[in-house]
Structure formats: C-alpha cells, structure tokens
C-alpha cells in the first residue's frame, strides 16, 4: 500500500531509540522527511545515520530536551513545515504516590501532557490551513489499564488523552487527525530498565524476569519497534483521514476487556 505521504515533513520527538526511532524509520522508509530529537547528541547522530541509510526521506537531527521551551523551539525551527507530528518523551519514574511532591508531578505533567499540548498548539493551525495534518501521541497502555506504581504516568497521560479527545473532533474537518498509540510491553531500553529494577528486588536474573513477562503476554512475546512504527506510519497516511480521537492499544491482547 502506498501511504501517500512521500515528501511530507515530520517531527518525531524522542527518537534516538525505542518506539520513537521505530516511528521515524517507518516514516523515512515511506519517503517522509523527518526531524528527530533526543537529548544525547551522540546516540541521536548515530540514529540519524541509520535512518539516512534507509534511502528514504531527508533526515535532520536536533539534540535537546523536548520538555523545555528551548528544546521545542529548536525542534520546530528545524522543520520547514510540519505535516506530521509524533509526540514522545521519556516516561516518568515508578514509585509510591506518597513520595511524590508537587515538583515530581509538574515534571511528569511537563513531559507527558504539557509538552505534547504545546507542540500540538504550534502545528495544528498551519496544518489546518494547508488541509492536511497527522498527529500521533505515544502514550501508554497504562491509560487504559492503570499500573499502580506508575501513578505519575497514569495521571499525566490521561490528562493528555482527555485534551486530545476534545480537540481531535474539531480539527478533523480540516484534514487534521489526532490519535494516541498506547504501547503495552515493547522490546526497548525502557523495558530492559524496568526488568533490571524487578530483577534486583526479586533476586532473579534480568533474563528470567523478561522471559516471565513475555510468557505472560497472550502473544508470548514483546512487541517490536518495527511493528509500532508501521502502525504509526499508517495512522499518518492519507488513508487514515477518517480516524481521529482514537486510543489504539498495542499490547498483544494483554488488556482483557471486550471493548
Ligand atoms: P526508550 O528509553 O527506549 O527511548 C526513549 C527515547 O526518548 C530515547 O531516544 C531518549 O533519548 C528520548 N528521550 C527521553 N526523554 C527525552 C526528552 N526529554 N527530550 C528528548 N528526548 C527524550 O523508551 P521507549 O520504550 O521507546 O518509550 C517511549 C515512550 O513510550 C515512553 O514515554 C515510555 O514510557 C512509553 N512506553 C513504553 C513502553 C514499552 O514497553 N517500551 C510501554 C508503555 C509506555
């Protein structure tokens, strides 16, 4: 299927690794020109070279923290225009809500709610004027089925989800869709880091923790960043213009509900 987005410009945030990188790779392969961001310049430049080697669209790398006004300004300035926006940032740390003060909450809200909203604000009107726009927010399966120790994530991402639910019904008439992708367990550094924490507290090896987690999923495995990227690219395609305000869960069937 030709996704019909060859030559468009995309900003893919937090994309030197993991799910963001998967989305950037899928878009570049479709001929989309991408600007990728991450805080660490070295890893970002390595990823940019890998993406260029795919032989698709142009790739620009902008190092910076997307949760800061300076980081967002630099990322936005690197794109001649933004037709596609993939919002992403690192997830908040796990813990007990009794230990989280106002600063911890503000940090989580900044990263996983207010940063995507600021970027949407920056791009949505120009997209509407041009009659085409695709916005995909990487959130979490925790929006659908909250994970107790990830209260900061549950809260901040649900706030973004509520905001998007309203706006996405307004923008679609102008050809601009906004959807959320909800990852369950995907094989990325973030998953390895949480497994390392669980291994330490349970006295098991990281490999044992990962094997148990994979076996507990109905698919008996973790998702891959390539699967995630391909789904994101479809949502960004010309064919997905009638899909807006949706929360697409990618979890191998782990969520047990009928709806
Ligand atoms: P990852 O750690 O593999 O990659 C994160 C990427 O984001 C890296 O490129 C990192 O440099 C970049 N980054 C982090 N904070 C940034 C910032 N402030 N500014 C710019 N770049 C930043 O993580 P991942 O597994 O790809 O996860 C992506 C998002 O999806 C996270 O918010 C995570 O919480 C969420 N998520 C992941 C899973 C999973 O199983 N992997 C499940 C649910 C939710």
PDB file of C-alpha atoms and ligand atoms in Angstrom:
ATOM      1  CA  UNK A   1       0.000   0.000   0.000  1.00  0.00           C
ATOM      2  CA  UNK A   2       1.329   3.452  -0.874  1.00  0.00           C
ATOM      3  CA  UNK A   3       0.753   5.555   2.230  1.00  0.00           C
ATOM      4  CA  UNK A   4       0.661   8.730   0.136  1.00  0.00           C
ATOM      5  CA  UNK A   5       2.951  10.769   2.404  1.00  0.00           C
ATOM      6  CA  UNK A   6       6.134  10.781   0.321  1.00  0.00           C
ATOM      7  CA  UNK A   7       7.752  14.247   0.583  1.00  0.00           C
ATOM      8  CA  UNK A   8       5.831  15.336   3.706  1.00  0.00           C
ATOM      9  CA  UNK A   9       7.755  16.686   6.721  1.00  0.00           C
ATOM     10  CA  UNK A  10       7.537  15.031  10.140  1.00  0.00           C
ATOM     11  CA  UNK A  11       8.797  15.956  13.582  1.00  0.00           C
ATOM     12  CA  UNK A  12       9.385  12.789  15.607  1.00  0.00           C
ATOM     13  CA  UNK A  13      10.234  13.608  19.205  1.00  0.00           C
ATOM     14  CA  UNK A  14      12.495  11.476  21.429  1.00  0.00           C
ATOM     15  CA  UNK A  15      13.584   9.254  18.568  1.00  0.00           C
ATOM     16  CA  UNK A  16      17.214   8.174  19.080  1.00  0.00           C
ATOM     17  CA  UNK A  17      15.981   4.836  20.456  1.00  0.00           C
ATOM     18  CA  UNK A  18      12.943   2.690  21.022  1.00  0.00           C
ATOM     19  CA  UNK A  19       9.436   3.477  19.846  1.00  0.00           C
ATOM     20  CA  UNK A  20      10.256   6.966  18.548  1.00  0.00           C
ATOM     21  CA  UNK A  21      13.051   5.522  16.424  1.00  0.00           C
ATOM     22  CA  UNK A  22      10.666   2.842  15.111  1.00  0.00           C
ATOM     23  CA  UNK A  23       8.210   5.558  14.048  1.00  0.00           C
ATOM     24  CA  UNK A  24      10.951   7.649  12.410  1.00  0.00           C
ATOM     25  CA  UNK A  25      12.276   4.624  10.484  1.00  0.00           C
ATOM     26  CA  UNK A  26       8.826   3.708   9.166  1.00  0.00           C
ATOM     27  CA  UNK A  27       8.164   7.288   8.035  1.00  0.00           C
ATOM     28  CA  UNK A  28      11.589   7.715   6.387  1.00  0.00           C
ATOM     29  CA  UNK A  29      11.029   4.438   4.522  1.00  0.00           C
ATOM     30  CA  UNK A  30       7.809   5.950   3.132  1.00  0.00           C
ATOM     31  CA  UNK A  31       9.784   8.909   1.765  1.00  0.00           C
ATOM     32  CA  UNK A  32       8.843  11.284   4.581  1.00  0.00           C
ATOM     33  CA  UNK A  33      11.484  13.883   5.556  1.00  0.00           C
ATOM     34  CA  UNK A  34      11.993  13.708   9.309  1.00  0.00           C
ATOM     35  CA  UNK A  35      13.421  15.830  12.084  1.00  0.00           C
ATOM     36  CA  UNK A  36      14.329  13.636  15.043  1.00  0.00           C
ATOM     37  CA  UNK A  37      15.170  14.786  18.544  1.00  0.00           C
ATOM     38  CA  UNK A  38      16.746  13.361  21.690  1.00  0.00           C
ATOM     39  CA  UNK A  39      18.845  14.751  24.500  1.00  0.00           C
ATOM     40  CA  UNK A  40      22.061  12.808  23.829  1.00  0.00           C
ATOM     41  CA  UNK A  41      23.742  14.099  20.659  1.00  0.00           C
ATOM     42  CA  UNK A  42      25.938  11.061  20.019  1.00  0.00           C
ATOM     43  CA  UNK A  43      23.158   8.452  20.040  1.00  0.00           C
ATOM     44  CA  UNK A  44      20.930  10.822  18.073  1.00  0.00           C
ATOM     45  CA  UNK A  45      23.520  11.296  15.327  1.00  0.00           C
ATOM     46  CA  UNK A  46      24.103   7.538  15.114  1.00  0.00           C
ATOM     47  CA  UNK A  47      20.370   7.011  14.675  1.00  0.00           C
ATOM     48  CA  UNK A  48      20.186   9.776  12.072  1.00  0.00           C
ATOM     49  CA  UNK A  49      22.905   7.983  10.050  1.00  0.00           C
ATOM     50  CA  UNK A  50      20.999   4.672  10.316  1.00  0.00           C
ATOM     51  CA  UNK A  51      17.840   6.377   9.108  1.00  0.00           C
ATOM     52  CA  UNK A  52      19.679   8.020   6.191  1.00  0.00           C
ATOM     53  CA  UNK A  53      20.972   4.592   5.190  1.00  0.00           C
ATOM     54  CA  UNK A  54      17.334   3.514   4.608  1.00  0.00           C
ATOM     55  CA  UNK A  55      17.474   5.667   1.474  1.00  0.00           C
ATOM     56  CA  UNK A  56      14.091   7.346   2.008  1.00  0.00           C
ATOM     57  CA  UNK A  57      13.351  10.917   3.023  1.00  0.00           C
ATOM     58  CA  UNK A  58      15.782  13.528   4.326  1.00  0.00           C
ATOM     59  CA  UNK A  59      16.825  13.188   7.993  1.00  0.00           C
ATOM     60  CA  UNK A  60      17.729  16.074  10.302  1.00  0.00           C
ATOM     61  CA  UNK A  61      18.803  15.619  13.925  1.00  0.00           C
ATOM     62  CA  UNK A  62      18.251  18.217  16.644  1.00  0.00           C
ATOM     63  CA  UNK A  63      19.717  17.484  20.075  1.00  0.00           C
ATOM     64  CA  UNK A  64      17.758  18.907  23.004  1.00  0.00           C
ATOM     65  CA  UNK A  65      15.264  18.260  25.751  1.00  0.00           C
ATOM     66  CA  UNK A  66      11.812  18.332  24.175  1.00  0.00           C
ATOM     67  CA  UNK A  67      10.235  19.055  27.587  1.00  0.00           C
ATOM     68  CA  UNK A  68      11.852  22.524  27.642  1.00  0.00           C
ATOM     69  CA  UNK A  69      10.733  25.588  25.652  1.00  0.00           C
ATOM     70  CA  UNK A  70      14.249  25.832  24.122  1.00  0.00           C
ATOM     71  CA  UNK A  71      14.210  22.174  23.060  1.00  0.00           C
ATOM     72  CA  UNK A  72      10.799  22.554  21.432  1.00  0.00           C
ATOM     73  CA  UNK A  73      11.769  25.803  19.677  1.00  0.00           C
ATOM     74  CA  UNK A  74      14.914  24.192  18.206  1.00  0.00           C
ATOM     75  CA  UNK A  75      12.974  21.129  17.003  1.00  0.00           C
ATOM     76  CA  UNK A  76      10.234  23.235  15.411  1.00  0.00           C
ATOM     77  CA  UNK A  77      12.761  25.555  13.738  1.00  0.00           C
ATOM     78  CA  UNK A  78      14.483  22.621  12.014  1.00  0.00           C
ATOM     79  CA  UNK A  79      11.350  21.687  10.034  1.00  0.00           C
ATOM     80  CA  UNK A  80      10.406  23.834   7.004  1.00  0.00           C
ATOM     81  CA  UNK A  81       6.797  22.863   7.760  1.00  0.00           C
ATOM     82  CA  UNK A  82       5.272  20.129   9.892  1.00  0.00           C
ATOM     83  CA  UNK A  83       2.743  17.827   8.243  1.00  0.00           C
ATOM     84  CA  UNK A  84       3.196  15.006  10.756  1.00  0.00           C
ATOM     85  CA  UNK A  85       3.933  15.303  14.474  1.00  0.00           C
ATOM     86  CA  UNK A  86       4.821  12.285  16.610  1.00  0.00           C
ATOM     87  CA  UNK A  87       4.809  13.298  20.269  1.00  0.00           C
ATOM     88  CA  UNK A  88       7.049  11.267  22.551  1.00  0.00           C
ATOM     89  CA  UNK A  89       9.272  11.693  25.611  1.00  0.00           C
ATOM     90  CA  UNK A  90      10.688   9.505  28.334  1.00  0.00           C
ATOM     91  CA  UNK A  91       8.164   8.101  30.809  1.00  0.00           C
ATOM     92  CA  UNK A  92       8.047   9.215  34.463  1.00  0.00           C
ATOM     93  CA  UNK A  93       9.695   7.040  37.140  1.00  0.00           C
ATOM     94  CA  UNK A  94       7.720   4.422  39.096  1.00  0.00           C
ATOM     95  CA  UNK A  95       7.096   4.814  42.814  1.00  0.00           C
ATOM     96  CA  UNK A  96       4.647   5.398  45.661  1.00  0.00           C
ATOM     97  CA  UNK A  97       2.405   8.445  45.367  1.00  0.00           C
ATOM     98  CA  UNK A  98       3.167   9.339  48.991  1.00  0.00           C
ATOM     99  CA  UNK A  99       6.719  10.181  47.918  1.00  0.00           C
ATOM    100  CA  UNK A 100       5.769  12.461  45.030  1.00  0.00           C
ATOM    101  CA  UNK A 101       5.749  16.164  45.778  1.00  0.00           C
ATOM    102  CA  UNK A 102       4.444  18.958  43.559  1.00  0.00           C
ATOM    103  CA  UNK A 103       7.739  19.124  41.646  1.00  0.00           C
ATOM    104  CA  UNK A 104       7.548  15.422  40.736  1.00  0.00           C
ATOM    105  CA  UNK A 105       4.025  15.917  39.416  1.00  0.00           C
ATOM    106  CA  UNK A 106       4.932  19.067  37.474  1.00  0.00           C
ATOM    107  CA  UNK A 107       7.851  17.223  35.851  1.00  0.00           C
ATOM    108  CA  UNK A 108       5.583  14.352  34.765  1.00  0.00           C
ATOM    109  CA  UNK A 109       2.894  16.728  33.528  1.00  0.00           C
ATOM    110  CA  UNK A 110       5.502  18.759  31.634  1.00  0.00           C
ATOM    111  CA  UNK A 111       6.926  15.695  29.872  1.00  0.00           C
ATOM    112  CA  UNK A 112       3.830  13.616  29.163  1.00  0.00           C
ATOM    113  CA  UNK A 113       0.979  16.131  28.950  1.00  0.00           C
ATOM    114  CA  UNK A 114       2.015  19.771  28.532  1.00  0.00           C
ATOM    115  CA  UNK A 115       4.879  19.223  26.048  1.00  0.00           C
ATOM    116  CA  UNK A 116       2.660  17.369  23.539  1.00  0.00           C
ATOM    117  CA  UNK A 117      -0.043  20.029  24.018  1.00  0.00           C
ATOM    118  CA  UNK A 118       2.484  22.838  23.385  1.00  0.00           C
ATOM    119  CA  UNK A 119       3.688  21.123  20.206  1.00  0.00           C
ATOM    120  CA  UNK A 120       0.118  20.495  19.029  1.00  0.00           C
ATOM    121  CA  UNK A 121      -0.582  24.198  19.621  1.00  0.00           C
ATOM    122  CA  UNK A 122       2.425  25.130  17.483  1.00  0.00           C
ATOM    123  CA  UNK A 123       1.475  22.978  14.486  1.00  0.00           C
ATOM    124  CA  UNK A 124      -2.277  22.481  14.388  1.00  0.00           C
ATOM    125  CA  UNK A 125      -3.352  25.809  12.834  1.00  0.00           C
ATOM    126  CA  UNK A 126      -0.780  25.753   9.986  1.00  0.00           C
ATOM    127  CA  UNK A 127      -1.782  22.102   9.336  1.00  0.00           C
ATOM    128  CA  UNK A 128      -5.454  23.135   9.178  1.00  0.00           C
ATOM    129  CA  UNK A 129      -4.658  25.979   6.765  1.00  0.00           C
ATOM    130  CA  UNK A 130      -2.863  23.506   4.457  1.00  0.00           C
ATOM    131  CA  UNK A 131      -5.716  20.976   4.811  1.00  0.00           C
ATOM    132  CA  UNK A 132      -3.557  18.071   5.963  1.00  0.00           C
ATOM    133  CA  UNK A 133      -2.054  17.062   9.281  1.00  0.00           C
ATOM    134  CA  UNK A 134      -1.388  13.934  11.288  1.00  0.00           C
ATOM    135  CA  UNK A 135      -0.611  13.993  14.995  1.00  0.00           C
ATOM    136  CA  UNK A 136       0.203  10.789  16.870  1.00  0.00           C
ATOM    137  CA  UNK A 137       0.886  10.843  20.596  1.00  0.00           C
ATOM    138  CA  UNK A 138       2.807   7.926  22.076  1.00  0.00           C
ATOM    139  CA  UNK A 139       1.119   7.392  25.441  1.00  0.00           C
ATOM    140  CA  UNK A 140       0.838   4.033  27.245  1.00  0.00           C
ATOM    141  CA  UNK A 141      -1.374   1.011  27.852  1.00  0.00           C
ATOM    142  CA  UNK A 142      -1.485   2.447  31.392  1.00  0.00           C
ATOM    143  CA  UNK A 143      -4.066   4.949  30.096  1.00  0.00           C
ATOM    144  CA  UNK A 144      -6.474   2.054  29.514  1.00  0.00           C
ATOM    145  CA  UNK A 145      -5.405  -0.201  32.386  1.00  0.00           C
ATOM    146  CA  UNK A 146      -3.538   1.815  35.028  1.00  0.00           C
ATOM    147  CA  UNK A 147      -0.360   0.362  36.521  1.00  0.00           C
ATOM    148  CA  UNK A 148      -0.330   1.171  40.238  1.00  0.00           C
ATOM    149  CA  UNK A 149       3.364   2.028  40.592  1.00  0.00           C
ATOM    150  CA  UNK A 150       3.203   4.259  37.502  1.00  0.00           C
ATOM    151  CA  UNK A 151       0.786   6.778  39.024  1.00  0.00           C
ATOM    152  CA  UNK A 152       2.654   9.758  37.519  1.00  0.00           C
ATOM    153  CA  UNK A 153       2.297   8.213  34.064  1.00  0.00           C
ATOM    154  CA  UNK A 154      -1.353   7.171  34.601  1.00  0.00           C
ATOM    155  CA  UNK A 155      -2.248  10.698  35.647  1.00  0.00           C
ATOM    156  CA  UNK A 156      -0.255  12.804  33.166  1.00  0.00           C
ATOM    157  CA  UNK A 157      -1.084  10.691  30.124  1.00  0.00           C
ATOM    158  CA  UNK A 158      -4.792  10.561  30.988  1.00  0.00           C
ATOM    159  CA  UNK A 159      -4.765  14.364  31.057  1.00  0.00           C
ATOM    160  CA  UNK A 160      -3.331  14.450  27.527  1.00  0.00           C
ATOM    161  CA  UNK A 161      -5.855  11.828  26.397  1.00  0.00           C
ATOM    162  CA  UNK A 162      -8.770  13.910  27.681  1.00  0.00           C
ATOM    163  CA  UNK A 163      -7.492  17.035  25.949  1.00  0.00           C
ATOM    164  CA  UNK A 164      -6.953  15.214  22.640  1.00  0.00           C
ATOM    165  CA  UNK A 165     -10.442  13.669  22.789  1.00  0.00           C
ATOM    166  CA  UNK A 166     -11.964  17.138  22.531  1.00  0.00           C
ATOM    167  CA  UNK A 167      -9.600  18.821  20.060  1.00  0.00           C
ATOM    168  CA  UNK A 168      -9.406  15.901  17.607  1.00  0.00           C
ATOM    169  CA  UNK A 169     -13.149  16.222  16.857  1.00  0.00           C
ATOM    170  CA  UNK A 170     -12.629  19.858  15.828  1.00  0.00           C
ATOM    171  CA  UNK A 171      -9.516  19.502  13.661  1.00  0.00           C
ATOM    172  CA  UNK A 172     -10.667  16.548  11.551  1.00  0.00           C
ATOM    173  CA  UNK A 173     -12.904  18.751   9.365  1.00  0.00           C
ATOM    174  CA  UNK A 174      -9.720  20.493   8.182  1.00  0.00           C
ATOM    175  CA  UNK A 175      -7.944  17.225   7.390  1.00  0.00           C
ATOM    176  CA  UNK A 176      -6.008  17.116  10.659  1.00  0.00           C
ATOM    177  CA  UNK A 177      -6.319  13.961  12.748  1.00  0.00           C
ATOM    178  CA  UNK A 178      -5.015  13.415  16.273  1.00  0.00           C
ATOM    179  CA  UNK A 179      -4.708   9.909  17.695  1.00  0.00           C
ATOM    180  CA  UNK A 180      -2.917   8.174  20.548  1.00  0.00           C
ATOM    181  CA  UNK A 181      -0.884   4.971  20.308  1.00  0.00           C
ATOM    182  CA  UNK A 182      -0.872   3.007  23.570  1.00  0.00           C
ATOM    183  CA  UNK A 183       2.133   0.666  23.846  1.00  0.00           C
ATOM    184  CA  UNK A 184       1.975  -2.362  26.079  1.00  0.00           C
ATOM    185  CA  UNK A 185       5.291  -4.212  26.520  1.00  0.00           C
ATOM    186  CA  UNK A 186       7.712  -3.402  23.677  1.00  0.00           C
ATOM    187  CA  UNK A 187      11.266  -4.626  23.432  1.00  0.00           C
ATOM    188  CA  UNK A 188      13.115  -1.344  24.105  1.00  0.00           C
ATOM    189  CA  UNK A 189      15.692   0.025  26.566  1.00  0.00           C
ATOM    190  CA  UNK A 190      12.850   1.255  28.761  1.00  0.00           C
ATOM    191  CA  UNK A 191      11.508  -2.300  29.106  1.00  0.00           C
ATOM    192  CA  UNK A 192      15.024  -3.581  29.889  1.00  0.00           C
ATOM    193  CA  UNK A 193      15.431  -0.880  32.544  1.00  0.00           C
ATOM    194  CA  UNK A 194      12.173  -1.815  34.311  1.00  0.00           C
ATOM    195  CA  UNK A 195      13.165  -5.507  34.125  1.00  0.00           C
ATOM    196  CA  UNK A 196      16.538  -4.669  35.698  1.00  0.00           C
ATOM    197  CA  UNK A 197      14.712  -2.992  38.605  1.00  0.00           C
ATOM    198  CA  UNK A 198      12.416  -6.001  39.085  1.00  0.00           C
ATOM    199  CA  UNK A 199      15.381  -8.404  38.872  1.00  0.00           C
ATOM    200  CA  UNK A 200      17.238  -6.520  41.590  1.00  0.00           C
ATOM    201  CA  UNK A 201      14.319  -6.528  44.022  1.00  0.00           C
ATOM    202  CA  UNK A 202      13.370 -10.195  43.378  1.00  0.00           C
ATOM    203  CA  UNK A 203      16.897 -11.632  43.192  1.00  0.00           C
ATOM    204  CA  UNK A 204      16.250 -13.096  39.717  1.00  0.00           C
ATOM    205  CA  UNK A 205      18.280 -12.517  36.588  1.00  0.00           C
ATOM    206  CA  UNK A 206      17.099  -9.885  34.094  1.00  0.00           C
ATOM    207  CA  UNK A 207      16.705 -12.656  31.503  1.00  0.00           C
ATOM    208  CA  UNK A 208      14.385 -14.607  33.846  1.00  0.00           C
ATOM    209  CA  UNK A 209      12.236 -11.530  34.529  1.00  0.00           C
ATOM    210  CA  UNK A 210      11.974 -10.772  30.794  1.00  0.00           C
ATOM    211  CA  UNK A 211      11.130 -14.400  29.943  1.00  0.00           C
ATOM    212  CA  UNK A 212       8.337 -14.470  32.545  1.00  0.00           C
ATOM    213  CA  UNK A 213       6.916 -11.182  31.304  1.00  0.00           C
ATOM    214  CA  UNK A 214       6.951 -12.330  27.689  1.00  0.00           C
ATOM    215  CA  UNK A 215       5.325 -15.666  28.608  1.00  0.00           C
ATOM    216  CA  UNK A 216       2.563 -13.837  30.497  1.00  0.00           C
ATOM    217  CA  UNK A 217       1.502 -11.922  27.366  1.00  0.00           C
ATOM    218  CA  UNK A 218      -1.153 -13.615  25.175  1.00  0.00           C
ATOM    219  CA  UNK A 219       1.241 -13.223  22.198  1.00  0.00           C
ATOM    220  CA  UNK A 220       4.014 -14.900  24.287  1.00  0.00           C
ATOM    221  CA  UNK A 221       6.426 -12.160  23.275  1.00  0.00           C
ATOM    222  CA  UNK A 222       7.047  -8.429  23.393  1.00  0.00           C
ATOM    223  CA  UNK A 223       6.139  -6.060  20.594  1.00  0.00           C
ATOM    224  CA  UNK A 224       8.843  -4.720  18.282  1.00  0.00           C
ATOM    225  CA  UNK A 225       9.594  -1.119  17.430  1.00  0.00           C
ATOM    226  CA  UNK A 226       9.135  -2.016  13.755  1.00  0.00           C
ATOM    227  CA  UNK A 227       5.521  -3.118  14.421  1.00  0.00           C
ATOM    228  CA  UNK A 228       4.949   0.049  16.391  1.00  0.00           C
ATOM    229  CA  UNK A 229       6.461   2.244  13.664  1.00  0.00           C
ATOM    230  CA  UNK A 230       4.411   0.639  10.907  1.00  0.00           C
ATOM    231  CA  UNK A 231       1.184   1.283  12.829  1.00  0.00           C
ATOM    232  CA  UNK A 232       2.201   4.880  13.429  1.00  0.00           C
ATOM    233  CA  UNK A 233       3.012   5.341   9.727  1.00  0.00           C
ATOM    234  CA  UNK A 234      -0.435   4.014   8.765  1.00  0.00           C
ATOM    235  CA  UNK A 235      -2.119   6.490  11.148  1.00  0.00           C
ATOM    236  CA  UNK A 236      -0.058   9.214   9.429  1.00  0.00           C
ATOM    237  CA  UNK A 237      -1.083   8.063   5.959  1.00  0.00           C
ATOM    238  CA  UNK A 238      -3.602   9.627   3.578  1.00  0.00           C
ATOM    239  CA  UNK A 239      -5.780   6.554   4.147  1.00  0.00           C
ATOM    240  CA  UNK A 240      -6.323   7.290   7.846  1.00  0.00           C
ATOM    241  CA  UNK A 241      -8.119  10.625   7.464  1.00  0.00           C
ATOM    242  CA  UNK A 242     -11.369   9.263   8.964  1.00  0.00           C
ATOM    243  CA  UNK A 243      -9.640   8.032  12.139  1.00  0.00           C
ATOM    244  CA  UNK A 244      -9.369  10.665  14.855  1.00  0.00           C
ATOM    245  CA  UNK A 245      -9.536  10.863  18.647  1.00  0.00           C
ATOM    246  CA  UNK A 246      -8.775   7.165  18.970  1.00  0.00           C
ATOM    247  CA  UNK A 247      -6.667   5.330  21.531  1.00  0.00           C
ATOM    248  CA  UNK A 248      -5.092   2.372  19.772  1.00  0.00           C
ATOM    249  CA  UNK A 249      -3.830  -0.227  22.204  1.00  0.00           C
ATOM    250  CA  UNK A 250      -0.855  -2.318  21.016  1.00  0.00           C
ATOM    251  CA  UNK A 251      -0.336  -4.889  23.739  1.00  0.00           C
ATOM    252  CA  UNK A 252      -0.508  -8.367  22.162  1.00  0.00           C
ATOM    253  CA  UNK A 253      -4.011  -8.792  23.626  1.00  0.00           C
ATOM    254  CA  UNK A 254      -2.968  -8.260  27.250  1.00  0.00           C
ATOM    255  CA  UNK A 255      -5.932  -5.996  28.047  1.00  0.00           C
ATOM    256  CA  UNK A 256      -8.690  -8.489  28.815  1.00  0.00           C
ATOM    257  CA  UNK A 257     -11.792  -6.399  28.054  1.00  0.00           C
ATOM    258  CA  UNK A 258     -14.237  -6.878  25.172  1.00  0.00           C
ATOM    259  CA  UNK A 259     -14.074  -3.146  24.333  1.00  0.00           C
TER     260      UNK A 259
HETATM  261  P1  LIG B   1      13.395   4.267  25.287  1.00  0.00           P
HETATM  262  O1  LIG B   1      14.024   4.548  26.623  1.00  0.00           O
HETATM  263  O2  LIG B   1      13.789   3.048  24.540  1.00  0.00           O
HETATM  264  O3  LIG B   1      13.626   5.524  24.319  1.00  0.00           O
HETATM  265  C1  LIG B   1      13.284   6.813  24.753  1.00  0.00           C
HETATM  266  C2  LIG B   1      13.790   7.845  23.756  1.00  0.00           C
HETATM  267  O4  LIG B   1      13.345   9.123  24.189  1.00  0.00           O
HETATM  268  C3  LIG B   1      15.299   7.938  23.660  1.00  0.00           C
HETATM  269  O5  LIG B   1      15.642   8.232  22.330  1.00  0.00           O
HETATM  270  C4  LIG B   1      15.628   9.138  24.561  1.00  0.00           C
HETATM  271  O6  LIG B   1      16.847   9.752  24.212  1.00  0.00           O
HETATM  272  C5  LIG B   1      14.440  10.022  24.267  1.00  0.00           C
HETATM  273  N1  LIG B   1      14.070  10.993  25.301  1.00  0.00           N
HETATM  274  C6  LIG B   1      13.684  10.709  26.562  1.00  0.00           C
HETATM  275  N2  LIG B   1      13.373  11.853  27.197  1.00  0.00           N
HETATM  276  C7  LIG B   1      13.551  12.865  26.316  1.00  0.00           C
HETATM  277  C8  LIG B   1      13.411  14.267  26.373  1.00  0.00           C
HETATM  278  N3  LIG B   1      13.026  14.872  27.499  1.00  0.00           N
HETATM  279  N4  LIG B   1      13.687  15.010  25.263  1.00  0.00           N
HETATM  280  C9  LIG B   1      14.096  14.400  24.131  1.00  0.00           C
HETATM  281  N5  LIG B   1      14.251  13.074  24.015  1.00  0.00           N
HETATM  282  C10 LIG B   1      13.991  12.310  25.101  1.00  0.00           C
HETATM  283  O7  LIG B   1      11.817   4.317  25.583  1.00  0.00           O
HETATM  284  P2  LIG B   1      10.609   3.665  24.744  1.00  0.00           P
HETATM  285  O8  LIG B   1      10.396   2.280  25.248  1.00  0.00           O
HETATM  286  O9  LIG B   1      10.794   3.911  23.315  1.00  0.00           O
HETATM  287  O10 LIG B   1       9.379   4.518  25.302  1.00  0.00           O
HETATM  288  C11 LIG B   1       8.863   5.668  24.648  1.00  0.00           C
HETATM  289  C12 LIG B   1       7.653   6.150  25.448  1.00  0.00           C
HETATM  290  O11 LIG B   1       6.677   5.094  25.463  1.00  0.00           O
HETATM  291  C13 LIG B   1       7.977   6.483  26.901  1.00  0.00           C
HETATM  292  O12 LIG B   1       7.209   7.574  27.312  1.00  0.00           O
HETATM  293  C14 LIG B   1       7.542   5.227  27.639  1.00  0.00           C
HETATM  294  O13 LIG B   1       7.211   5.476  28.976  1.00  0.00           O
HETATM  295  C15 LIG B   1       6.334   4.813  26.810  1.00  0.00           C
HETATM  296  N6  LIG B   1       6.003   3.378  26.965  1.00  0.00           N
HETATM  297  C16 LIG B   1       6.890   2.408  26.573  1.00  0.00           C
HETATM  298  C17 LIG B   1       6.544   1.074  26.760  1.00  0.00           C
HETATM  299  C18 LIG B   1       7.492  -0.048  26.357  1.00  0.00           C
HETATM  300  O14 LIG B   1       7.191  -1.203  26.617  1.00  0.00           O
HETATM  301  N7  LIG B   1       8.614   0.212  25.734  1.00  0.00           N
HETATM  302  C19 LIG B   1       5.319   0.737  27.325  1.00  0.00           C
HETATM  303  C20 LIG B   1       4.448   1.749  27.699  1.00  0.00           C
HETATM  304  C21 LIG B   1       4.799   3.079  27.517  1.00  0.00           C
END
